[in-house]
mmCIF file of C-alpha atoms in Angstrom:
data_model
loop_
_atom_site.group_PDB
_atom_site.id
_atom_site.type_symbol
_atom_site.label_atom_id
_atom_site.label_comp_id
_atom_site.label_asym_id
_atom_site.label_seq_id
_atom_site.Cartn_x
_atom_site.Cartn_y
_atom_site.Cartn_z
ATOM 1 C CA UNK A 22 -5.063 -4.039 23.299
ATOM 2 C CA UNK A 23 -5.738 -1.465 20.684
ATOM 3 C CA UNK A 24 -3.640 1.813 20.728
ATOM 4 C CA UNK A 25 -5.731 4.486 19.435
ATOM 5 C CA UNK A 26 -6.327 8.529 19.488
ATOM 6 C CA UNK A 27 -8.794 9.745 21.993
ATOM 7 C CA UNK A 28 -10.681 11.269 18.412
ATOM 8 C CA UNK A 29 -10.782 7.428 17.019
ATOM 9 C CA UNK A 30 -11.603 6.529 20.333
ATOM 10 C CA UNK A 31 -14.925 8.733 20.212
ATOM 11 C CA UNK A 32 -16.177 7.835 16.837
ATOM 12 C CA UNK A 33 -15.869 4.393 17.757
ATOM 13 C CA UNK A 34 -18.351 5.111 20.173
ATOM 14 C CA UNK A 35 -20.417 7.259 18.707
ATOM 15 C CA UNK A 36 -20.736 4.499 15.973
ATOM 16 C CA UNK A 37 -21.571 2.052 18.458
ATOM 17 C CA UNK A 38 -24.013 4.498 19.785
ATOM 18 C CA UNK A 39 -26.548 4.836 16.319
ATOM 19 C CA UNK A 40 -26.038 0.999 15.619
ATOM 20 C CA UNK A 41 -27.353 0.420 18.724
ATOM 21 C CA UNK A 42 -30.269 3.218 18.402
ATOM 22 C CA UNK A 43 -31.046 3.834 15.498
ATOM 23 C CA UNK A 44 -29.998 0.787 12.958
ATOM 24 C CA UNK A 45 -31.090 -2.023 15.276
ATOM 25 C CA UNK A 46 -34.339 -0.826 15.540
ATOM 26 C CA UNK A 47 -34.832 -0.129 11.758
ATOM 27 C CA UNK A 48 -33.929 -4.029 11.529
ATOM 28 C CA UNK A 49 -36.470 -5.157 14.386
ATOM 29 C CA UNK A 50 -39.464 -3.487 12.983
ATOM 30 C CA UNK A 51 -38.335 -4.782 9.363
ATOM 31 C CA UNK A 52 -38.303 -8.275 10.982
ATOM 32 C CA UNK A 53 -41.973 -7.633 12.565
ATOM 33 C CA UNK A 54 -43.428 -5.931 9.443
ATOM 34 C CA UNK A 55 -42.084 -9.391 7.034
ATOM 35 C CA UNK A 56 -43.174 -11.638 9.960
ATOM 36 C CA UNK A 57 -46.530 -10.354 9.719
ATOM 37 C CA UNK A 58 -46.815 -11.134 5.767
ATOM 38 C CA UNK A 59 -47.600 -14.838 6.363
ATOM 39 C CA UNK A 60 -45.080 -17.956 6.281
ATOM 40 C CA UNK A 61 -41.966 -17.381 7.325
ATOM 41 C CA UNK A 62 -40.496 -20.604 5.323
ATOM 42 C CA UNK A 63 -40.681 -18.559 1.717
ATOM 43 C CA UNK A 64 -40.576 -15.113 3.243
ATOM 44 C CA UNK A 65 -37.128 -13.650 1.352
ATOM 45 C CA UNK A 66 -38.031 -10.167 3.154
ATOM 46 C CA UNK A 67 -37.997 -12.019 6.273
ATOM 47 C CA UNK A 68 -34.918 -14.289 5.722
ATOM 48 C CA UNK A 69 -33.493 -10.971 4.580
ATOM 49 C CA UNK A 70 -34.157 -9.135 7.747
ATOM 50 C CA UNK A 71 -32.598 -11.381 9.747
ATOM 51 C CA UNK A 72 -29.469 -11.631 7.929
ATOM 52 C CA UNK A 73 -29.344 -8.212 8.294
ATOM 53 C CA UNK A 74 -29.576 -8.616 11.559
ATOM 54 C CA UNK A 75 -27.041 -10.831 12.194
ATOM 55 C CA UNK A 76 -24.461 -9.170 10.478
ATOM 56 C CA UNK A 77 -25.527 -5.498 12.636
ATOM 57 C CA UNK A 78 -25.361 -7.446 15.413
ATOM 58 C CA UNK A 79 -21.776 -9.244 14.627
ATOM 59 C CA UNK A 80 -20.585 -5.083 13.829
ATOM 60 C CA UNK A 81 -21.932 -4.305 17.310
ATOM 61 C CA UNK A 82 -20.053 -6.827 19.328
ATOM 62 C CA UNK A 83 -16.858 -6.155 17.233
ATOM 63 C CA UNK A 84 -17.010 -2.223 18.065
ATOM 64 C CA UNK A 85 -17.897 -3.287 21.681
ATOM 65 C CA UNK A 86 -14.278 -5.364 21.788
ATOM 66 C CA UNK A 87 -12.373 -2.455 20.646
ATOM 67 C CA UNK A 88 -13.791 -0.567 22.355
ATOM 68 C CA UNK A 89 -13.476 -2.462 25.608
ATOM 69 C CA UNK A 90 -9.933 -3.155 24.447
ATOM 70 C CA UNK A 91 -8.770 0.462 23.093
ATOM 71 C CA UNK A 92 -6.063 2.020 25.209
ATOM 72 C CA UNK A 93 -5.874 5.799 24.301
ATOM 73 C CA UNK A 94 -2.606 7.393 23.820
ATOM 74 C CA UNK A 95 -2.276 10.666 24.981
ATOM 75 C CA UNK A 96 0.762 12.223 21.741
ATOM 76 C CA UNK A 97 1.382 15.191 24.395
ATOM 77 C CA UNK A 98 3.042 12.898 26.790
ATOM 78 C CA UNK A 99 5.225 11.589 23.435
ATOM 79 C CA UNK A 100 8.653 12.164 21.972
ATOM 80 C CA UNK A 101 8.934 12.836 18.281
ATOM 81 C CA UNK A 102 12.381 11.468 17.875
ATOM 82 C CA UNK A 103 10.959 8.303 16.429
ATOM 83 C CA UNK A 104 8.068 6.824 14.002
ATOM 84 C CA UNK A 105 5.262 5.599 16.569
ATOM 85 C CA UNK A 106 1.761 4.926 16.641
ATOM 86 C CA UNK A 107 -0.287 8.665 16.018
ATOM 87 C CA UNK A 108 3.094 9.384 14.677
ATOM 88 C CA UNK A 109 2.662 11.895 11.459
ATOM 89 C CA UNK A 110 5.869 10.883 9.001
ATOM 90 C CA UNK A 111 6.618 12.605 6.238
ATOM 91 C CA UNK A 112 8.420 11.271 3.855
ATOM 92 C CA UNK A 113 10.107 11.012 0.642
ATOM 93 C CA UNK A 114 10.877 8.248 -2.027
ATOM 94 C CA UNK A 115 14.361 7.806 -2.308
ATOM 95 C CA UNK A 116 14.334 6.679 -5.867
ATOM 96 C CA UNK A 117 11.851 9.201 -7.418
ATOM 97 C CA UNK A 118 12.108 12.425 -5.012
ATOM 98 C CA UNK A 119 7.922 12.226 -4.451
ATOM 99 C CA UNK A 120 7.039 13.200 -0.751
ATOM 100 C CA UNK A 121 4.306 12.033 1.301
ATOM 101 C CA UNK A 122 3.024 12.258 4.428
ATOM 102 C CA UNK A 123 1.031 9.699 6.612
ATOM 103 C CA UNK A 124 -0.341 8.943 10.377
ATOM 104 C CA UNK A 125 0.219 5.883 11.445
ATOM 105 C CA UNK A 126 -2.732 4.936 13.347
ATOM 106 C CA UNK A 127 -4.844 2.115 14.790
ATOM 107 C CA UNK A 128 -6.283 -0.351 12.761
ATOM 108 C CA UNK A 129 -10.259 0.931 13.685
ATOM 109 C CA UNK A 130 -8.853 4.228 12.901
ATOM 110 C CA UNK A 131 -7.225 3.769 9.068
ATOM 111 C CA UNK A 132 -8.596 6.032 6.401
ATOM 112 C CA UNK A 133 -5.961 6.247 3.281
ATOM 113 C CA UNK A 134 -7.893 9.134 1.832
ATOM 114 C CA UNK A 135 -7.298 11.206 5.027
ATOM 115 C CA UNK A 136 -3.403 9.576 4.928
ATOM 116 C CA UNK A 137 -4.115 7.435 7.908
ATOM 117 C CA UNK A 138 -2.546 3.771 7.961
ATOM 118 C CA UNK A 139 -2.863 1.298 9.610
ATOM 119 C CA UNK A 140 0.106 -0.033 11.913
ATOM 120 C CA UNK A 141 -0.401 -3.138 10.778
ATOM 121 C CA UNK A 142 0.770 -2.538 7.306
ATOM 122 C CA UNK A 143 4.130 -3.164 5.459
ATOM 123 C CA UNK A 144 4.878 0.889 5.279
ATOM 124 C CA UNK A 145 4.147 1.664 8.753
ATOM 125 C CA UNK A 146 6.074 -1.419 10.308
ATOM 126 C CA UNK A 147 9.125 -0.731 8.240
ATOM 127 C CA UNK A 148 8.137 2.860 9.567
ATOM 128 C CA UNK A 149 8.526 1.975 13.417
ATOM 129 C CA UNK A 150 11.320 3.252 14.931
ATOM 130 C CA UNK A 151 13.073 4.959 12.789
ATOM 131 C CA UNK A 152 14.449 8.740 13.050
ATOM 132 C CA UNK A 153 14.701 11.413 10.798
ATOM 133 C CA UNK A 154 17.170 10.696 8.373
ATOM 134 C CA UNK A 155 16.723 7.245 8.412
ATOM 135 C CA UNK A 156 15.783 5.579 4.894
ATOM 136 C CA UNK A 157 12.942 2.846 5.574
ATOM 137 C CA UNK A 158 13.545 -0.335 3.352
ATOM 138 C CA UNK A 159 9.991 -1.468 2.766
ATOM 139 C CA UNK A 160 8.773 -4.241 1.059
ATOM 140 C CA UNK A 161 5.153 -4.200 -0.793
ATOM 141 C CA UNK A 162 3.402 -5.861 -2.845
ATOM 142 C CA UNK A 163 4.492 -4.451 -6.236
ATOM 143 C CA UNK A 164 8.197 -5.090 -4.884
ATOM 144 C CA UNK A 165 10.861 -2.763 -2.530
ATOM 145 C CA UNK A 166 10.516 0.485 -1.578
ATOM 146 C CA UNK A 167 13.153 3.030 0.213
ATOM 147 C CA UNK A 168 11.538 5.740 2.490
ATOM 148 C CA UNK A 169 13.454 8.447 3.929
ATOM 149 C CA UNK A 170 11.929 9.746 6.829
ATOM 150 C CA UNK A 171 11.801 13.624 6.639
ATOM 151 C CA UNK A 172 9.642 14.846 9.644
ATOM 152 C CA UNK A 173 8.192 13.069 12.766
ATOM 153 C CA UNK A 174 5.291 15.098 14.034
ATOM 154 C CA UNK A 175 1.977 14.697 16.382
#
């Protein structure tokens, strides 16, 4: 099961939605038009095509799982006592004073330069839980880092 915002939720879909189309059919006409140059056993355009292909279709069937598997959480029903999933933390480095914020979201949904991580990572697991107040003792890979929580929003 994949925890996600009803926005994630909807561009998931509306991904699936122009694979499905507009890019598949790009890739089925490029197939016909190298198919129609000749032999197909030295055809790169052809062999190219249908990688192509396979790798739209393998993106298709994985955004068709999440989909099928995506249980939307609805942050009005939530308490913002403590760090959770669509949870926005803000927070500050207890060694060097620098404040950040991020929203800890589903893994389909993570986009650092909008300051959305994914649960999965070492910051937002360390994250979990925790209150404001609370000092998160993270580790990453460039070594330890302490994270005081300083706001819990939606």
């Amino acid at each position: 099961m994949a925890y996600m915002s009803e926005e994630g939720y909807k561009q998931l879909v509306e991904e699936l939605k122009y694979l499905e189309s507009v890019e598949r059919p790009k890739i089925v006409s490029a197939i016909a038009e190298a198919r129609d140059k000749g032999d197909l056993s030295e055809n790169a355009e052809y062999d190219a095509a249908k990688e192509a292909q396979g790798l739209l279709e393998m993106k298709i069937n994985q955004l068709k799982t999440t989909i099928g598997d995506a249980k939307i959480i609805d942050t009005s029903k939530l308490k913002n006592d403590t760090v959770q999933i669509l949870s926005k933390v803000e927070l500050k480095n207890a060694k060097t004073g620098m404040k950040m914020a991020y929203t800890i979201v589903a893994e389909s949904e993570a986009n650092l330069k909008l300051g959305k991580i994914s649960v999965n990572t070492p910051i937002a697991q360390g994250l979990l839980g925790k209150k404001v107040g609370d000092v998160a003792e993270i580790t990453i890979p460039q070594g330890k880092i302490s994270l005081e929580v300083v706001n819990i929003s939606f």
